[in-house]
Amino acid sequence: MTMTTKLGVISDTHGDVLDTLRAVDLFRQRGVSVVVHCGDIGGSQIVRLFRGLETHYVYGNTDGESEILRREIEAAGGTLHGMSGSLEIEGVRIFFLHGHENKTFNKALDGGDWNLICYGHTHQSDLRMHGETMLLNPGAFQRVRTPRVAVVTLPELTVESFDIS
Protein backbone atom coordinates (compact mmCIF):
# COMPACT_ATOMS: atom_id res chain seq x y z
CA MET A 1 0.00 0.00 0.00
CA THR A 2 1.41 3.36 -1.03
CA MET A 3 1.54 6.11 1.55
CA THR A 4 0.90 9.73 0.73
CA THR A 5 3.03 12.59 1.94
CA LYS A 6 2.21 16.28 1.86
CA LEU A 7 5.17 18.44 0.80
CA GLY A 8 5.03 22.16 1.52
CA VAL A 9 6.95 24.37 -0.92
CA ILE A 10 7.85 27.94 0.00
CA SER A 11 10.35 30.45 -1.33
CA ASP A 12 11.47 34.06 -1.11
CA THR A 13 10.17 34.76 2.39
CA HIS A 14 12.70 37.62 2.69
CA GLY A 15 12.28 37.91 6.45
CA ASP A 16 8.49 38.40 6.36
CA VAL A 17 7.70 36.90 9.76
CA LEU A 18 3.93 37.49 9.84
CA ASP A 19 3.14 35.96 6.43
CA THR A 20 5.64 33.13 6.96
CA LEU A 21 3.92 32.30 10.26
CA ARG A 22 0.61 32.18 8.37
CA ALA A 23 2.20 29.86 5.79
CA VAL A 24 3.56 27.53 8.49
CA ASP A 25 0.11 27.44 10.13
CA LEU A 26 -1.45 26.57 6.76
CA PHE A 27 1.12 23.78 6.25
CA ARG A 28 0.26 22.33 9.66
CA GLN A 29 -3.50 22.57 8.96
CA ARG A 30 -3.03 20.83 5.61
CA GLY A 31 -1.06 17.94 7.13
CA VAL A 32 2.28 18.86 5.57
CA SER A 33 5.05 16.69 6.99
CA VAL A 34 8.01 17.88 4.88
CA VAL A 35 8.81 21.43 3.76
CA VAL A 36 11.21 22.64 1.08
CA HIS A 37 12.31 26.29 1.34
CA CYS A 38 13.76 27.40 -2.00
CA GLY A 39 15.92 30.22 -0.66
CA ASP A 40 15.95 33.95 0.06
CA ILE A 41 15.02 33.01 3.59
CA GLY A 42 15.77 36.39 5.10
CA GLY A 43 17.12 35.55 8.51
CA SER A 44 17.10 33.38 11.59
CA GLN A 45 13.67 34.56 12.73
CA ILE A 46 12.12 32.82 9.69
CA VAL A 47 13.91 29.55 10.39
CA ARG A 48 12.58 29.45 13.97
CA LEU A 49 8.99 29.43 12.68
CA PHE A 50 9.52 26.01 11.07
CA ARG A 51 10.50 24.22 14.32
CA GLY A 52 8.71 20.88 14.53
CA LEU A 53 8.43 20.49 10.74
CA GLU A 54 10.99 18.54 8.73
CA THR A 55 12.31 21.47 6.71
CA HIS A 56 14.95 21.47 3.98
CA TYR A 57 16.56 24.75 2.92
CA VAL A 58 18.79 26.07 0.16
CA TYR A 59 20.51 29.42 0.05
CA GLY A 60 19.07 32.13 -2.18
CA ASN A 61 20.99 34.98 -3.77
CA THR A 62 20.13 37.34 -0.87
CA ASP A 63 21.12 34.84 1.85
CA GLY A 64 24.80 34.71 0.99
CA GLU A 65 26.24 31.53 2.43
CA SER A 66 25.60 32.68 5.97
CA GLU A 67 27.11 30.61 8.78
CA ILE A 68 24.64 32.27 11.18
CA LEU A 69 21.76 30.97 9.06
CA ARG A 70 23.36 27.52 8.86
CA ARG A 71 23.67 27.32 12.65
CA GLU A 72 20.08 28.52 13.17
CA ILE A 73 18.75 25.92 10.71
CA GLU A 74 20.62 23.14 12.50
CA ALA A 75 19.42 24.41 15.91
CA ALA A 76 15.81 24.38 14.66
CA GLY A 77 16.17 20.77 13.47
CA GLY A 78 16.21 21.68 9.76
CA THR A 79 18.63 20.67 7.02
CA LEU A 80 20.59 23.15 4.90
CA HIS A 81 21.60 21.68 1.55
CA GLY A 82 23.78 24.57 0.34
CA MET A 83 22.90 26.00 -3.08
CA SER A 84 20.79 23.02 -4.17
CA GLY A 85 19.35 19.87 -2.67
CA SER A 86 17.56 16.67 -3.47
CA LEU A 87 15.15 14.33 -1.73
CA GLU A 88 13.31 11.18 -2.57
CA ILE A 89 9.88 10.91 -0.98
CA GLU A 90 7.38 8.16 -1.78
CA GLY A 91 9.52 7.24 -4.80
CA VAL A 92 9.35 10.80 -6.19
CA ARG A 93 12.75 12.31 -6.99
CA ILE A 94 12.77 15.99 -6.02
CA PHE A 95 15.43 18.61 -6.79
CA PHE A 96 15.24 22.08 -5.29
CA LEU A 97 17.23 25.27 -5.65
CA HIS A 98 16.69 28.99 -5.57
CA GLY A 99 16.89 29.37 -9.34
CA HIS A 100 19.33 32.24 -9.74
CA GLU A 101 22.11 29.95 -10.97
CA ASN A 102 20.98 29.26 -14.52
CA LYS A 103 23.64 26.63 -15.21
CA THR A 104 22.55 24.48 -12.24
CA PHE A 105 18.88 24.98 -13.04
CA ASN A 106 19.29 24.04 -16.72
CA LYS A 107 21.47 21.02 -15.91
CA ALA A 108 18.81 19.69 -13.51
CA LEU A 109 16.07 20.40 -16.03
CA ASP A 110 17.83 18.83 -18.99
CA GLY A 111 19.16 15.82 -17.07
CA GLY A 112 15.77 14.12 -16.85
CA ASP A 113 16.65 12.70 -13.42
CA TRP A 114 13.90 14.46 -11.46
CA ASN A 115 10.15 14.05 -11.18
CA LEU A 116 9.79 17.47 -9.51
CA ILE A 117 12.00 20.56 -9.53
CA CYS A 118 11.10 23.26 -7.01
CA TYR A 119 12.57 26.74 -7.33
CA GLY A 120 12.01 30.38 -6.46
CA HIS A 121 13.83 33.61 -7.34
CA THR A 122 11.45 34.96 -10.01
CA HIS A 123 8.74 35.94 -7.48
CA GLN A 124 6.18 34.47 -9.90
CA SER A 125 4.19 31.30 -9.36
CA ASP A 126 4.88 28.66 -11.99
CA LEU A 127 3.56 25.15 -12.51
CA ARG A 128 4.32 23.37 -15.77
CA MET A 129 5.72 20.21 -17.26
CA HIS A 130 9.08 19.98 -19.00
CA GLY A 131 9.02 16.53 -20.56
CA GLU A 132 8.44 14.16 -17.63
CA THR A 133 9.55 16.73 -15.03
CA MET A 134 7.14 18.98 -13.15
CA LEU A 135 8.46 22.49 -12.47
CA LEU A 136 7.06 24.32 -9.46
CA ASN A 137 7.68 27.84 -8.21
CA PRO A 138 5.31 28.57 -5.32
CA GLY A 139 5.67 32.34 -5.62
CA ALA A 140 7.17 34.82 -3.16
CA PHE A 141 6.50 36.96 -0.10
CA GLN A 142 7.96 40.29 -1.26
CA ARG A 143 7.29 42.40 -4.38
CA VAL A 144 4.06 40.47 -4.97
CA ARG A 145 0.42 41.38 -4.49
CA THR A 146 -0.34 38.20 -2.54
CA PRO A 147 2.19 35.83 -0.95
CA ARG A 148 1.76 32.21 -2.09
CA VAL A 149 2.85 28.72 -1.14
CA ALA A 150 2.20 25.29 -2.62
CA VAL A 151 1.34 21.89 -1.17
CA VAL A 152 2.24 18.84 -3.24
CA THR A 153 0.66 15.46 -2.54
CA LEU A 154 3.17 12.66 -3.15
CA PRO A 155 3.47 10.32 -4.92
CA GLU A 156 0.56 11.59 -7.04
CA LEU A 157 2.25 14.94 -7.74
CA THR A 158 -0.96 16.90 -7.32
CA VAL A 159 -0.34 20.56 -6.51
CA GLU A 160 -2.50 23.05 -4.62
CA SER A 161 -1.52 26.72 -4.42
CA PHE A 162 -2.56 28.87 -1.49
CA ASP A 163 -2.67 32.63 -1.07
CA ILE A 164 -1.32 33.76 2.29
CA SER A 165 -2.97 36.85 3.72
JSON list of C-alpha atoms in Angstrom, two decimals:
[
{"chain": "A", "resi": 1, "resn": "MET", "atom": "CA", "xyz": [0.00, 0.00, 0.00]},
{"chain": "A", "resi": 2, "resn": "THR", "atom": "CA", "xyz": [1.41, 3.36, -1.03]},
{"chain": "A", "resi": 3, "resn": "MET", "atom": "CA", "xyz": [1.54, 6.11, 1.55]},
{"chain": "A", "resi": 4, "resn": "THR", "atom": "CA", "xyz": [0.90, 9.73, 0.73]},
{"chain": "A", "resi": 5, "resn": "THR", "atom": "CA", "xyz": [3.03, 12.59, 1.94]},
{"chain": "A", "resi": 6, "resn": "LYS", "atom": "CA", "xyz": [2.21, 16.28, 1.86]},
{"chain": "A", "resi": 7, "resn": "LEU", "atom": "CA", "xyz": [5.17, 18.44, 0.80]},
{"chain": "A", "resi": 8, "resn": "GLY", "atom": "CA", "xyz": [5.03, 22.16, 1.52]},
{"chain": "A", "resi": 9, "resn": "VAL", "atom": "CA", "xyz": [6.95, 24.37, -0.92]},
{"chain": "A", "resi": 10, "resn": "ILE", "atom": "CA", "xyz": [7.85, 27.94, 0.00]},
{"chain": "A", "resi": 11, "resn": "SER", "atom": "CA", "xyz": [10.35, 30.45, -1.33]},
{"chain": "A", "resi": 12, "resn": "ASP", "atom": "CA", "xyz": [11.47, 34.06, -1.11]},
{"chain": "A", "resi": 13, "resn": "THR", "atom": "CA", "xyz": [10.17, 34.76, 2.39]},
{"chain": "A", "resi": 14, "resn": "HIS", "atom": "CA", "xyz": [12.70, 37.62, 2.69]},
{"chain": "A", "resi": 15, "resn": "GLY", "atom": "CA", "xyz": [12.28, 37.91, 6.45]},
{"chain": "A", "resi": 16, "resn": "ASP", "atom": "CA", "xyz": [8.49, 38.40, 6.36]},
{"chain": "A", "resi": 17, "resn": "VAL", "atom": "CA", "xyz": [7.70, 36.90, 9.76]},
{"chain": "A", "resi": 18, "resn": "LEU", "atom": "CA", "xyz": [3.93, 37.49, 9.84]},
{"chain": "A", "resi": 19, "resn": "ASP", "atom": "CA", "xyz": [3.14, 35.96, 6.43]},
{"chain": "A", "resi": 20, "resn": "THR", "atom": "CA", "xyz": [5.64, 33.13, 6.96]},
{"chain": "A", "resi": 21, "resn": "LEU", "atom": "CA", "xyz": [3.92, 32.30, 10.26]},
{"chain": "A", "resi": 22, "resn": "ARG", "atom": "CA", "xyz": [0.61, 32.18, 8.37]},
{"chain": "A", "resi": 23, "resn": "ALA", "atom": "CA", "xyz": [2.20, 29.86, 5.79]},
{"chain": "A", "resi": 24, "resn": "VAL", "atom": "CA", "xyz": [3.56, 27.53, 8.49]},
{"chain": "A", "resi": 25, "resn": "ASP", "atom": "CA", "xyz": [0.11, 27.44, 10.13]},
{"chain": "A", "resi": 26, "resn": "LEU", "atom": "CA", "xyz": [-1.45, 26.57, 6.76]},
{"chain": "A", "resi": 27, "resn": "PHE", "atom": "CA", "xyz": [1.12, 23.78, 6.25]},
{"chain": "A", "resi": 28, "resn": "ARG", "atom": "CA", "xyz": [0.26, 22.33, 9.66]},
{"chain": "A", "resi": 29, "resn": "GLN", "atom": "CA", "xyz": [-3.50, 22.57, 8.96]},
{"chain": "A", "resi": 30, "resn": "ARG", "atom": "CA", "xyz": [-3.03, 20.83, 5.61]},
{"chain": "A", "resi": 31, "resn": "GLY", "atom": "CA", "xyz": [-1.06, 17.94, 7.13]},
{"chain": "A", "resi": 32, "resn": "VAL", "atom": "CA", "xyz": [2.28, 18.86, 5.57]},
{"chain": "A", "resi": 33, "resn": "SER", "atom": "CA", "xyz": [5.05, 16.69, 6.99]},
{"chain": "A", "resi": 34, "resn": "VAL", "atom": "CA", "xyz": [8.01, 17.88, 4.88]},
{"chain": "A", "resi": 35, "resn": "VAL", "atom": "CA", "xyz": [8.81, 21.43, 3.76]},
{"chain": "A", "resi": 36, "resn": "VAL", "atom": "CA", "xyz": [11.21, 22.64, 1.08]},
{"chain": "A", "resi": 37, "resn": "HIS", "atom": "CA", "xyz": [12.31, 26.29, 1.34]},
{"chain": "A", "resi": 38, "resn": "CYS", "atom": "CA", "xyz": [13.76, 27.40, -2.00]},
{"chain": "A", "resi": 39, "resn": "GLY", "atom": "CA", "xyz": [15.92, 30.22, -0.66]},
{"chain": "A", "resi": 40, "resn": "ASP", "atom": "CA", "xyz": [15.95, 33.95, 0.06]},
{"chain": "A", "resi": 41, "resn": "ILE", "atom": "CA", "xyz": [15.02, 33.01, 3.59]},
{"chain": "A", "resi": 42, "resn": "GLY", "atom": "CA", "xyz": [15.77, 36.39, 5.10]},
{"chain": "A", "resi": 43, "resn": "GLY", "atom": "CA", "xyz": [17.12, 35.55, 8.51]},
{"chain": "A", "resi": 44, "resn": "SER", "atom": "CA", "xyz": [17.10, 33.38, 11.59]},
{"chain": "A", "resi": 45, "resn": "GLN", "atom": "CA", "xyz": [13.67, 34.56, 12.73]},
{"chain": "A", "resi": 46, "resn": "ILE", "atom": "CA", "xyz": [12.12, 32.82, 9.69]},
{"chain": "A", "resi": 47, "resn": "VAL", "atom": "CA", "xyz": [13.91, 29.55, 10.39]},
{"chain": "A", "resi": 48, "resn": "ARG", "atom": "CA", "xyz": [12.58, 29.45, 13.97]},
{"chain": "A", "resi": 49, "resn": "LEU", "atom": "CA", "xyz": [8.99, 29.43, 12.68]},
{"chain": "A", "resi": 50, "resn": "PHE", "atom": "CA", "xyz": [9.52, 26.01, 11.07]},
{"chain": "A", "resi": 51, "resn": "ARG", "atom": "CA", "xyz": [10.50, 24.22, 14.32]},
{"chain": "A", "resi": 52, "resn": "GLY", "atom": "CA", "xyz": [8.71, 20.88, 14.53]},
{"chain": "A", "resi": 53, "resn": "LEU", "atom": "CA", "xyz": [8.43, 20.49, 10.74]},
{"chain": "A", "resi": 54, "resn": "GLU", "atom": "CA", "xyz": [10.99, 18.54, 8.73]},
{"chain": "A", "resi": 55, "resn": "THR", "atom": "CA", "xyz": [12.31, 21.47, 6.71]},
{"chain": "A", "resi": 56, "resn": "HIS", "atom": "CA", "xyz": [14.95, 21.47, 3.98]},
{"chain": "A", "resi": 57, "resn": "TYR", "atom": "CA", "xyz": [16.56, 24.75, 2.92]},
{"chain": "A", "resi": 58, "resn": "VAL", "atom": "CA", "xyz": [18.79, 26.07, 0.16]},
{"chain": "A", "resi": 59, "resn": "TYR", "atom": "CA", "xyz": [20.51, 29.42, 0.05]},
{"chain": "A", "resi": 60, "resn": "GLY", "atom": "CA", "xyz": [19.07, 32.13, -2.18]},
{"chain": "A", "resi": 61, "resn": "ASN", "atom": "CA", "xyz": [20.99, 34.98, -3.77]},
{"chain": "A", "resi": 62, "resn": "THR", "atom": "CA", "xyz": [20.13, 37.34, -0.87]},
{"chain": "A", "resi": 63, "resn": "ASP", "atom": "CA", "xyz": [21.12, 34.84, 1.85]},
{"chain": "A", "resi": 64, "resn": "GLY", "atom": "CA", "xyz": [24.80, 34.71, 0.99]},
{"chain": "A", "resi": 65, "resn": "GLU", "atom": "CA", "xyz": [26.24, 31.53, 2.43]},
{"chain": "A", "resi": 66, "resn": "SER", "atom": "CA", "xyz": [25.60, 32.68, 5.97]},
{"chain": "A", "resi": 67, "resn": "GLU", "atom": "CA", "xyz": [27.11, 30.61, 8.78]},
{"chain": "A", "resi": 68, "resn": "ILE", "atom": "CA", "xyz": [24.64, 32.27, 11.18]},
{"chain": "A", "resi": 69, "resn": "LEU", "atom": "CA", "xyz": [21.76, 30.97, 9.06]},
{"chain": "A", "resi": 70, "resn": "ARG", "atom": "CA", "xyz": [23.36, 27.52, 8.86]},
{"chain": "A", "resi": 71, "resn": "ARG", "atom": "CA", "xyz": [23.67, 27.32, 12.65]},
{"chain": "A", "resi": 72, "resn": "GLU", "atom": "CA", "xyz": [20.08, 28.52, 13.17]},
{"chain": "A", "resi": 73, "resn": "ILE", "atom": "CA", "xyz": [18.75, 25.92, 10.71]},
{"chain": "A", "resi": 74, "resn": "GLU", "atom": "CA", "xyz": [20.62, 23.14, 12.50]},
{"chain": "A", "resi": 75, "resn": "ALA", "atom": "CA", "xyz": [19.42, 24.41, 15.91]},
{"chain": "A", "resi": 76, "resn": "ALA", "atom": "CA", "xyz": [15.81, 24.38, 14.66]},
{"chain": "A", "resi": 77, "resn": "GLY", "atom": "CA", "xyz": [16.17, 20.77, 13.47]},
{"chain": "A", "resi": 78, "resn": "GLY", "atom": "CA", "xyz": [16.21, 21.68, 9.76]},
{"chain": "A", "resi": 79, "resn": "THR", "atom": "CA", "xyz": [18.63, 20.67, 7.02]},
{"chain": "A", "resi": 80, "resn": "LEU", "atom": "CA", "xyz": [20.59, 23.15, 4.90]},
{"chain": "A", "resi": 81, "resn": "HIS", "atom": "CA", "xyz": [21.60, 21.68, 1.55]},
{"chain": "A", "resi": 82, "resn": "GLY", "atom": "CA", "xyz": [23.78, 24.57, 0.34]},
{"chain": "A", "resi": 83, "resn": "MET", "atom": "CA", "xyz": [22.90, 26.00, -3.08]},
{"chain": "A", "resi": 84, "resn": "SER", "atom": "CA", "xyz": [20.79, 23.02, -4.17]},
{"chain": "A", "resi": 85, "resn": "GLY", "atom": "CA", "xyz": [19.35, 19.87, -2.67]},
{"chain": "A", "resi": 86, "resn": "SER", "atom": "CA", "xyz": [17.56, 16.67, -3.47]},
{"chain": "A", "resi": 87, "resn": "LEU", "atom": "CA", "xyz": [15.15, 14.33, -1.73]},
{"chain": "A", "resi": 88, "resn": "GLU", "atom": "CA", "xyz": [13.31, 11.18, -2.57]},
{"chain": "A", "resi": 89, "resn": "ILE", "atom": "CA", "xyz": [9.88, 10.91, -0.98]},
{"chain": "A", "resi": 90, "resn": "GLU", "atom": "CA", "xyz": [7.38, 8.16, -1.78]},
{"chain": "A", "resi": 91, "resn": "GLY", "atom": "CA", "xyz": [9.52, 7.24, -4.80]},
{"chain": "A", "resi": 92, "resn": "VAL", "atom": "CA", "xyz": [9.35, 10.80, -6.19]},
{"chain": "A", "resi": 93, "resn": "ARG", "atom": "CA", "xyz": [12.75, 12.31, -6.99]},
{"chain": "A", "resi": 94, "resn": "ILE", "atom": "CA", "xyz": [12.77, 15.99, -6.02]},
{"chain": "A", "resi": 95, "resn": "PHE", "atom": "CA", "xyz": [15.43, 18.61, -6.79]},
{"chain": "A", "resi": 96, "resn": "PHE", "atom": "CA", "xyz": [15.24, 22.08, -5.29]},
{"chain": "A", "resi": 97, "resn": "LEU", "atom": "CA", "xyz": [17.23, 25.27, -5.65]},
{"chain": "A", "resi": 98, "resn": "HIS", "atom": "CA", "xyz": [16.69, 28.99, -5.57]},
{"chain": "A", "resi": 99, "resn": "GLY", "atom": "CA", "xyz": [16.89, 29.37, -9.34]},
{"chain": "A", "resi": 100, "resn": "HIS", "atom": "CA", "xyz": [19.33, 32.24, -9.74]},
{"chain": "A", "resi": 101, "resn": "GLU", "atom": "CA", "xyz": [22.11, 29.95, -10.97]},
{"chain": "A", "resi": 102, "resn": "ASN", "atom": "CA", "xyz": [20.98, 29.26, -14.52]},
{"chain": "A", "resi": 103, "resn": "LYS", "atom": "CA", "xyz": [23.64, 26.63, -15.21]},
{"chain": "A", "resi": 104, "resn": "THR", "atom": "CA", "xyz": [22.55, 24.48, -12.24]},
{"chain": "A", "resi": 105, "resn": "PHE", "atom": "CA", "xyz": [18.88, 24.98, -13.04]},
{"chain": "A", "resi": 106, "resn": "ASN", "atom": "CA", "xyz": [19.29, 24.04, -16.72]},
{"chain": "A", "resi": 107, "resn": "LYS", "atom": "CA", "xyz": [21.47, 21.02, -15.91]},
{"chain": "A", "resi": 108, "resn": "ALA", "atom": "CA", "xyz": [18.81, 19.69, -13.51]},
{"chain": "A", "resi": 109, "resn": "LEU", "atom": "CA", "xyz": [16.07, 20.40, -16.03]},
{"chain": "A", "resi": 110, "resn": "ASP", "atom": "CA", "xyz": [17.83, 18.83, -18.99]},
{"chain": "A", "resi": 111, "resn": "GLY", "atom": "CA", "xyz": [19.16, 15.82, -17.07]},
{"chain": "A", "resi": 112, "resn": "GLY", "atom": "CA", "xyz": [15.77, 14.12, -16.85]},
{"chain": "A", "resi": 113, "resn": "ASP", "atom": "CA", "xyz": [16.65, 12.70, -13.42]},
{"chain": "A", "resi": 114, "resn": "TRP", "atom": "CA", "xyz": [13.90, 14.46, -11.46]},
{"chain": "A", "resi": 115, "resn": "ASN", "atom": "CA", "xyz": [10.15, 14.05, -11.18]},
{"chain": "A", "resi": 116, "resn": "LEU", "atom": "CA", "xyz": [9.79, 17.47, -9.51]},
{"chain": "A", "resi": 117, "resn": "ILE", "atom": "CA", "xyz": [12.00, 20.56, -9.53]},
{"chain": "A", "resi": 118, "resn": "CYS", "atom": "CA", "xyz": [11.10, 23.26, -7.01]},
{"chain": "A", "resi": 119, "resn": "TYR", "atom": "CA", "xyz": [12.57, 26.74, -7.33]},
{"chain": "A", "resi": 120, "resn": "GLY", "atom": "CA", "xyz": [12.01, 30.38, -6.46]},
{"chain": "A", "resi": 121, "resn": "HIS", "atom": "CA", "xyz": [13.83, 33.61, -7.34]},
{"chain": "A", "resi": 122, "resn": "THR", "atom": "CA", "xyz": [11.45, 34.96, -10.01]},
{"chain": "A", "resi": 123, "resn": "HIS", "atom": "CA", "xyz": [8.74, 35.94, -7.48]},
{"chain": "A", "resi": 124, "resn": "GLN", "atom": "CA", "xyz": [6.18, 34.47, -9.90]},
{"chain": "A", "resi": 125, "resn": "SER", "atom": "CA", "xyz": [4.19, 31.30, -9.36]},
{"chain": "A", "resi": 126, "resn": "ASP", "atom": "CA", "xyz": [4.88, 28.66, -11.99]},
{"chain": "A", "resi": 127, "resn": "LEU", "atom": "CA", "xyz": [3.56, 25.15, -12.51]},
{"chain": "A", "resi": 128, "resn": "ARG", "atom": "CA", "xyz": [4.32, 23.37, -15.77]},
{"chain": "A", "resi": 129, "resn": "MET", "atom": "CA", "xyz": [5.72, 20.21, -17.26]},
{"chain": "A", "resi": 130, "resn": "HIS", "atom": "CA", "xyz": [9.08, 19.98, -19.00]},
{"chain": "A", "resi": 131, "resn": "GLY", "atom": "CA", "xyz": [9.02, 16.53, -20.56]},
{"chain": "A", "resi": 132, "resn": "GLU", "atom": "CA", "xyz": [8.44, 14.16, -17.63]},
{"chain": "A", "resi": 133, "resn": "THR", "atom": "CA", "xyz": [9.55, 16.73, -15.03]},
{"chain": "A", "resi": 134, "resn": "MET", "atom": "CA", "xyz": [7.14, 18.98, -13.15]},
{"chain": "A", "resi": 135, "resn": "LEU", "atom": "CA", "xyz": [8.46, 22.49, -12.47]},
{"chain": "A", "resi": 136, "resn": "LEU", "atom": "CA", "xyz": [7.06, 24.32, -9.46]},
{"chain": "A", "resi": 137, "resn": "ASN", "atom": "CA", "xyz": [7.68, 27.84, -8.21]},
{"chain": "A", "resi": 138, "resn": "PRO", "atom": "CA", "xyz": [5.31, 28.57, -5.32]},
{"chain": "A", "resi": 139, "resn": "GLY", "atom": "CA", "xyz": [5.67, 32.34, -5.62]},
{"chain": "A", "resi": 140, "resn": "ALA", "atom": "CA", "xyz": [7.17, 34.82, -3.16]},
{"chain": "A", "resi": 141, "resn": "PHE", "atom": "CA", "xyz": [6.50, 36.96, -0.10]},
{"chain": "A", "resi": 142, "resn": "GLN", "atom": "CA", "xyz": [7.96, 40.29, -1.26]},
{"chain": "A", "resi": 143, "resn": "ARG", "atom": "CA", "xyz": [7.29, 42.40, -4.38]},
{"chain": "A", "resi": 144, "resn": "VAL", "atom": "CA", "xyz": [4.06, 40.47, -4.97]},
{"chain": "A", "resi": 145, "resn": "ARG", "atom": "CA", "xyz": [0.42, 41.38, -4.49]},
{"chain": "A", "resi": 146, "resn": "THR", "atom": "CA", "xyz": [-0.34, 38.20, -2.54]},
{"chain": "A", "resi": 147, "resn": "PRO", "atom": "CA", "xyz": [2.19, 35.83, -0.95]},
{"chain": "A", "resi": 148, "resn": "ARG", "atom": "CA", "xyz": [1.76, 32.21, -2.09]},
{"chain": "A", "resi": 149, "resn": "VAL", "atom": "CA", "xyz": [2.85, 28.72, -1.14]},
{"chain": "A", "resi": 150, "resn": "ALA", "atom": "CA", "xyz": [2.20, 25.29, -2.62]},
{"chain": "A", "resi": 151, "resn": "VAL", "atom": "CA", "xyz": [1.34, 21.89, -1.17]},
{"chain": "A", "resi": 152, "resn": "VAL", "atom": "CA", "xyz": [2.24, 18.84, -3.24]},
{"chain": "A", "resi": 153, "resn": "THR", "atom": "CA", "xyz": [0.66, 15.46, -2.54]},
{"chain": "A", "resi": 154, "resn": "LEU", "atom": "CA", "xyz": [3.17, 12.66, -3.15]},
{"chain": "A", "resi": 155, "resn": "PRO", "atom": "CA", "xyz": [3.47, 10.32, -4.92]},
{"chain": "A", "resi": 156, "resn": "GLU", "atom": "CA", "xyz": [0.56, 11.59, -7.04]},
{"chain": "A", "resi": 157, "resn": "LEU", "atom": "CA", "xyz": [2.25, 14.94, -7.74]},
{"chain": "A", "resi": 158, "resn": "THR", "atom": "CA", "xyz": [-0.96, 16.90, -7.32]},
{"chain": "A", "resi": 159, "resn": "VAL", "atom": "CA", "xyz": [-0.34, 20.56, -6.51]},
{"chain": "A", "resi": 160, "resn": "GLU", "atom": "CA", "xyz": [-2.50, 23.05, -4.62]},
{"chain": "A", "resi": 161, "resn": "SER", "atom": "CA", "xyz": [-1.52, 26.72, -4.42]},
{"chain": "A", "resi": 162, "resn": "PHE", "atom": "CA", "xyz": [-2.56, 28.87, -1.49]},
{"chain": "A", "resi": 163, "resn": "ASP", "atom": "CA", "xyz": [-2.67, 32.63, -1.07]},
{"chain": "A", "resi": 164, "resn": "ILE", "atom": "CA", "xyz": [-1.32, 33.76, 2.29]},
{"chain": "A", "resi": 165, "resn": "SER", "atom": "CA", "xyz": [-2.97, 36.85, 3.72]}
]
